PDB file of C-alpha atoms in Angstrom:
ATOM      1  CA  MET M  24      10.288 -15.512   1.635  1.00  0.00           C
ATOM      2  CA  THR M  25      10.991 -12.368   2.793  1.00  0.00           C
ATOM      3  CA  THR M  26       9.797 -11.339   6.496  1.00  0.00           C
ATOM      4  CA  VAL M  27       8.319  -7.982   7.248  1.00  0.00           C
ATOM      5  CA  ARG M  28       8.336  -7.510  10.986  1.00  0.00           C
ATOM      6  CA  LEU M  29       5.599  -4.649  12.389  1.00  0.00           C
ATOM      7  CA  ARG M  30       5.472  -3.299  15.363  1.00  0.00           C
ATOM      8  CA  HIS M  31       1.736  -3.637  17.211  1.00  0.00           C
ATOM      9  CA  ASN M  32       1.792  -2.336  21.154  1.00  0.00           C
ATOM     10  CA  LYS M  33       4.861  -3.705  22.158  1.00  0.00           C
ATOM     11  CA  ILE M  34       4.327  -7.563  20.048  1.00  0.00           C
ATOM     12  CA  GLU M  35       6.904  -8.170  17.339  1.00  0.00           C
ATOM     13  CA  LEU M  36       4.860  -9.035  14.773  1.00  0.00           C
ATOM     14  CA  ALA M  37       5.858 -11.240  11.539  1.00  0.00           C
ATOM     15  CA  LEU M  38       4.370 -10.228   8.357  1.00  0.00           C
ATOM     16  CA  HIS M  39       4.994 -12.709   5.246  1.00  0.00           C
ATOM     17  CA  GLU M  40       5.768 -11.829   1.770  1.00  0.00           C
ATOM     18  CA  LEU M  41       4.796 -15.293   0.133  1.00  0.00           C
ATOM     19  CA  ARG M  42       4.582 -14.514  -3.596  1.00  0.00           C
ATOM     20  CA  ALA M  43       5.236 -11.237  -4.649  1.00  0.00           C
ATOM     21  CA  GLY M  44       3.086  -9.656  -7.636  1.00  0.00           C
ATOM     22  CA  GLU M  45       0.888  -6.624  -8.982  1.00  0.00           C
ATOM     23  CA  GLY M  46      -2.877  -5.643  -7.813  1.00  0.00           C
ATOM     24  CA  ARG M  47      -4.049  -5.531  -4.769  1.00  0.00           C
ATOM     25  CA  PRO M  48      -2.191  -8.656  -2.047  1.00  0.00           C
ATOM     26  CA  LEU M  49      -3.814 -11.166  -0.492  1.00  0.00           C
ATOM     27  CA  LEU M  50      -3.798 -11.307   2.843  1.00  0.00           C
ATOM     28  CA  HIS M  51      -3.004 -14.522   4.687  1.00  0.00           C
ATOM     29  CA  VAL M  52      -4.010 -15.157   8.359  1.00  0.00           C
ATOM     30  CA  HIS M  53      -4.196 -18.759   9.840  1.00  0.00           C
ATOM     31  CA  GLY M  54      -6.251 -20.358  12.246  1.00  0.00           C
ATOM     32  CA  LEU M  55      -5.469 -21.233  15.968  1.00  0.00           C
ATOM     33  CA  ALA M  56      -1.929 -22.940  17.044  1.00  0.00           C
ATOM     34  CA  GLU M  57      -0.921 -22.845  13.228  1.00  0.00           C
ATOM     35  CA  HIS M  58       1.224 -20.170  11.438  1.00  0.00           C
ATOM     36  CA  THR M  59       2.054 -18.393   7.353  1.00  0.00           C
ATOM     37  CA  PRO M  60       2.062 -21.335   5.929  1.00  0.00           C
ATOM     38  CA  ASP M  61       6.372 -20.992   3.734  1.00  0.00           C
ATOM     39  CA  THR M  62       4.792 -20.682   0.212  1.00  0.00           C
ATOM     40  CA  VAL M  63       1.778 -20.560  -1.184  1.00  0.00           C
ATOM     41  CA  PRO M  64      -1.399 -23.385  -0.145  1.00  0.00           C
ATOM     42  CA  ALA M  65      -2.630 -24.116  -4.102  1.00  0.00           C
ATOM     43  CA  HIS M  66      -6.011 -23.476  -3.827  1.00  0.00           C
ATOM     44  CA  LEU M  67      -4.300 -19.872  -3.358  1.00  0.00           C
ATOM     45  CA  ALA M  68      -1.837 -20.227  -6.231  1.00  0.00           C
ATOM     46  CA  ALA M  69      -4.160 -18.979  -9.257  1.00  0.00           C
ATOM     47  CA  TRP M  70      -4.987 -15.418  -6.806  1.00  0.00           C
ATOM     48  CA  PRO M  71      -3.214 -12.829  -8.831  1.00  0.00           C
ATOM     49  CA  GLY M  72      -1.022 -10.525  -7.206  1.00  0.00           C
ATOM     50  CA  ALA M  73       0.777 -10.506  -3.873  1.00  0.00           C
ATOM     51  CA  VAL M  74       0.576 -13.999  -0.993  1.00  0.00           C
ATOM     52  CA  TRP M  75       1.482 -12.750   2.454  1.00  0.00           C
ATOM     53  CA  GLY M  76       0.942 -14.691   5.654  1.00  0.00           C
ATOM     54  CA  LEU M  77       0.446 -13.119   9.035  1.00  0.00           C
ATOM     55  CA  ASP M  78       1.587 -14.661  12.302  1.00  0.00           C
ATOM     56  CA  LEU M  79      -1.353 -13.506  14.924  1.00  0.00           C
ATOM     57  CA  THR M  80       0.470 -12.489  17.920  1.00  0.00           C
ATOM     58  CA  GLY M  81       0.942 -16.190  20.532  1.00  0.00           C
ATOM     59  CA  HIS M  82       1.941 -18.326  16.397  1.00  0.00           C
ATOM     60  CA  GLY M  83       4.649 -18.715  14.343  1.00  0.00           C
ATOM     61  CA  ALA M  84       7.333 -15.601  13.812  1.00  0.00           C
ATOM     62  CA  SER M  85       4.828 -13.238  16.278  1.00  0.00           C
ATOM     63  CA  GLY M  86       6.319 -12.629  19.345  1.00  0.00           C
ATOM     64  CA  ILE M  87       4.320 -13.664  22.884  1.00  0.00           C
ATOM     65  CA  ALA M  88       2.640 -11.075  24.281  1.00  0.00           C
ATOM     66  CA  VAL M  89       3.009  -9.988  28.546  1.00  0.00           C
ATOM     67  CA  GLY M  90       1.278 -10.065  30.370  1.00  0.00           C
ATOM     68  CA  ALA M  91      -1.376  -9.183  28.463  1.00  0.00           C
ATOM     69  CA  GLY M  92      -4.896 -11.480  27.332  1.00  0.00           C
ATOM     70  CA  TYR M  93      -5.771 -12.828  23.629  1.00  0.00           C
ATOM     71  CA  PHE M  94      -8.650 -11.897  21.785  1.00  0.00           C
ATOM     72  CA  CYS M  95     -10.360 -11.254  19.423  1.00  0.00           C
ATOM     73  CA  GLU M  96      -9.902  -7.428  19.521  1.00  0.00           C
ATOM     74  CA  ALA M  97      -6.135  -7.382  19.933  1.00  0.00           C
ATOM     75  CA  LEU M  98      -5.682 -10.546  17.444  1.00  0.00           C
ATOM     76  CA  MET M  99      -8.172  -7.079  14.708  1.00  0.00           C
ATOM     77  CA  GLY M 100      -5.248  -5.172  15.803  1.00  0.00           C
ATOM     78  CA  ASP M 101      -2.682  -7.016  15.002  1.00  0.00           C
ATOM     79  CA  VAL M 102      -4.156  -7.563  11.149  1.00  0.00           C
ATOM     80  CA  ASP M 103      -4.964  -3.801  10.494  1.00  0.00           C
ATOM     81  CA  VAL M 104      -1.423  -3.307  11.918  1.00  0.00           C
ATOM     82  CA  ALA M 105      -0.752  -5.773   8.710  1.00  0.00           C
ATOM     83  CA  ILE M 106      -3.753  -3.882   6.581  1.00  0.00           C
ATOM     84  CA  ALA M 107      -1.412  -0.149   7.240  1.00  0.00           C
ATOM     85  CA  HIS M 108       1.362  -1.842   6.252  1.00  0.00           C
ATOM     86  CA  LEU M 109       0.735  -2.630   2.761  1.00  0.00           C
ATOM     87  CA  GLY M 110      -2.180  -1.133   1.537  1.00  0.00           C
ATOM     88  CA  PRO M 111      -6.403  -2.904   0.624  1.00  0.00           C
ATOM     89  CA  VAL M 112      -6.432  -6.182   0.427  1.00  0.00           C
ATOM     90  CA  THR M 113      -7.888  -9.103   0.007  1.00  0.00           C
ATOM     91  CA  ILE M 114      -7.935 -11.593   2.884  1.00  0.00           C
ATOM     92  CA  TYR M 115      -7.912 -15.241   3.260  1.00  0.00           C
ATOM     93  CA  GLY M 116      -8.939 -16.445   6.693  1.00  0.00           C
ATOM     94  CA  ARG M 117      -8.574 -20.039   7.665  1.00  0.00           C
ATOM     95  CA  GLY M 118     -10.519 -21.550  10.974  1.00  0.00           C
ATOM     96  CA  LEU M 119      -9.007 -18.543  13.874  1.00  0.00           C
ATOM     97  CA  GLY M 120      -8.655 -15.689  11.026  1.00  0.00           C
ATOM     98  CA  ALA M 121     -11.477 -15.919   9.502  1.00  0.00           C
ATOM     99  CA  TYR M 122     -13.678 -15.414  12.661  1.00  0.00           C
ATOM    100  CA  VAL M 123     -10.614 -12.053  13.006  1.00  0.00           C
ATOM    101  CA  GLY M 124     -11.043 -11.538   8.916  1.00  0.00           C
ATOM    102  CA  LEU M 125     -15.026 -10.959   8.883  1.00  0.00           C
ATOM    103  CA  LEU M 126     -14.677  -8.849  11.328  1.00  0.00           C
ATOM    104  CA  VAL M 127     -11.674  -6.554  10.090  1.00  0.00           C
ATOM    105  CA  ALA M 128     -13.317  -6.640   7.327  1.00  0.00           C
ATOM    106  CA  GLY M 129     -16.715  -4.996   7.957  1.00  0.00           C
ATOM    107  CA  GLY M 130     -14.147  -2.607  10.388  1.00  0.00           C
ATOM    108  CA  ARG M 131     -11.864  -1.571   8.378  1.00  0.00           C
ATOM    109  CA  ALA M 132     -14.639  -1.471   5.078  1.00  0.00           C
ATOM    110  CA  GLU M 133     -12.362   0.655   2.647  1.00  0.00           C
ATOM    111  CA  ASP M 134      -8.857  -1.009   3.409  1.00  0.00           C
ATOM    112  CA  VAL M 135      -9.718  -4.188   2.731  1.00  0.00           C
ATOM    113  CA  ARG M 136     -12.134  -5.265  -0.287  1.00  0.00           C
ATOM    114  CA  GLY M 137     -13.565  -8.934   0.325  1.00  0.00           C
ATOM    115  CA  ALA M 138     -12.868 -11.255   2.528  1.00  0.00           C
ATOM    116  CA  ILE M 139     -12.262 -15.847   2.103  1.00  0.00           C
ATOM    117  CA  LEU M 140     -13.348 -17.215   5.242  1.00  0.00           C
ATOM    118  CA  ALA M 141     -12.395 -21.030   5.210  1.00  0.00           C
ATOM    119  CA  ASP M 142     -13.387 -23.702   7.717  1.00  0.00           C
ATOM    120  CA  GLY M 143     -10.113 -24.249  10.239  1.00  0.00           C
ATOM    121  CA  PRO M 144      -8.751 -24.158  14.378  1.00  0.00           C
ATOM    122  CA  GLY M 145     -11.590 -22.334  16.268  1.00  0.00           C
ATOM    123  CA  LEU M 146     -14.200 -21.982  14.713  1.00  0.00           C
ATOM    124  CA  ALA M 147     -15.070 -25.492  15.261  1.00  0.00           C
ATOM    125  CA  GLY M 148     -18.137 -23.749  17.534  1.00  0.00           C
ATOM    126  CA  GLY M 149     -19.829 -25.015  21.416  1.00  0.00           C
ATOM    127  CA  GLY M 150     -23.862 -24.575  20.759  1.00  0.00           C
ATOM    128  CA  PRO M 151     -26.382 -22.290  21.202  1.00  0.00           C
ATOM    129  CA  TRP M 152     -25.622 -21.849  25.413  1.00  0.00           C
ATOM    130  CA  PRO M 153     -22.651 -20.856  27.240  1.00  0.00           C
ATOM    131  CA  GLY M 154     -20.709 -23.003  28.180  1.00  0.00           C
ATOM    132  CA  SER M 155     -18.903 -23.132  31.785  1.00  0.00           C
ATOM    133  CA  PRO M 156     -16.197 -21.006  33.087  1.00  0.00           C
ATOM    134  CA  ALA M 157     -13.455 -22.245  33.224  1.00  0.00           C
ATOM    135  CA  ILE M 158     -10.297 -21.008  35.160  1.00  0.00           C
ATOM    136  CA  ALA M 159      -7.148 -22.334  33.953  1.00  0.00           C
ATOM    137  CA  THR M 160      -4.295 -23.896  36.222  1.00  0.00           C
ATOM    138  CA  ALA M 161      -1.811 -25.424  34.400  1.00  0.00           C
ATOM    139  CA  VAL M 162      -0.670 -25.470  30.731  1.00  0.00           C
ATOM    140  CA  SER M 163       1.768 -27.154  28.648  1.00  0.00           C
ATOM    141  CA  PRO M 164       5.583 -24.828  28.608  1.00  0.00           C
ATOM    142  CA  PRO M 165       5.242 -23.503  25.152  1.00  0.00           C
ATOM    143  CA  PRO M 166       7.967 -25.354  22.293  1.00  0.00           C
ATOM    144  CA  GLU M 167      11.280 -24.784  21.219  1.00  0.00           C
ATOM    145  CA  GLY M 168      10.549 -21.220  20.200  1.00  0.00           C
ATOM    146  CA  GLY M 169       8.195 -20.008  22.600  1.00  0.00           C
ATOM    147  CA  THR M 170       5.037 -19.754  20.209  1.00  0.00           C
ATOM    148  CA  PRO M 171       3.003 -20.654  19.334  1.00  0.00           C
ATOM    149  CA  ASP M 172       1.981 -19.102  23.345  1.00  0.00           C
ATOM    150  CA  PRO M 173      -0.192 -22.472  25.369  1.00  0.00           C
ATOM    151  CA  TRP M 174      -1.870 -19.249  27.384  1.00  0.00           C
ATOM    152  CA  ALA M 175      -2.845 -17.597  24.430  1.00  0.00           C
ATOM    153  CA  LEU M 176      -4.307 -20.666  22.838  1.00  0.00           C
ATOM    154  CA  HIS M 177      -6.328 -22.465  26.014  1.00  0.00           C
ATOM    155  CA  GLU M 178      -7.378 -19.146  26.133  1.00  0.00           C
ATOM    156  CA  LEU M 179      -8.739 -19.203  22.909  1.00  0.00           C
ATOM    157  CA  THR M 180     -11.014 -22.876  22.817  1.00  0.00           C
ATOM    158  CA  ARG M 181     -12.778 -21.462  25.648  1.00  0.00           C
ATOM    159  CA  ASP M 182     -13.576 -19.305  22.886  1.00  0.00           C
TER     160      ASP M 182
END
């Protein structure tokens, strides 16, 4: 797997080439607390072109945001940086990646030719009414390697 390093603000993002190919690439955007898979998932194997995967900020091999929040606009910016590198894409989003991918597809219709939305971590929902506000006072330390960022995971589960 080849990895390209991209910059989004002060964050280094990891964009992984899972499979080379001609034509429009498929951009895989993972779910909450996940990362890009090591190989093309079986359900995406029939895609005729290249397959890339983006590790969102605070996940996988991408950097952790220091002193900043994790919110959908920041994660949309991560995807936008990947699209600027790859050119027009089709997005496959899983869970949180589906939510972010759908927003990016609406905001960048000329560059996102389609969005495939799959259920996964980050799209469980919480009912029709807002939940009680919560203030994080402690989270577990990050695992070896630093990501996924535990504060990001806590914040995104409340989003």
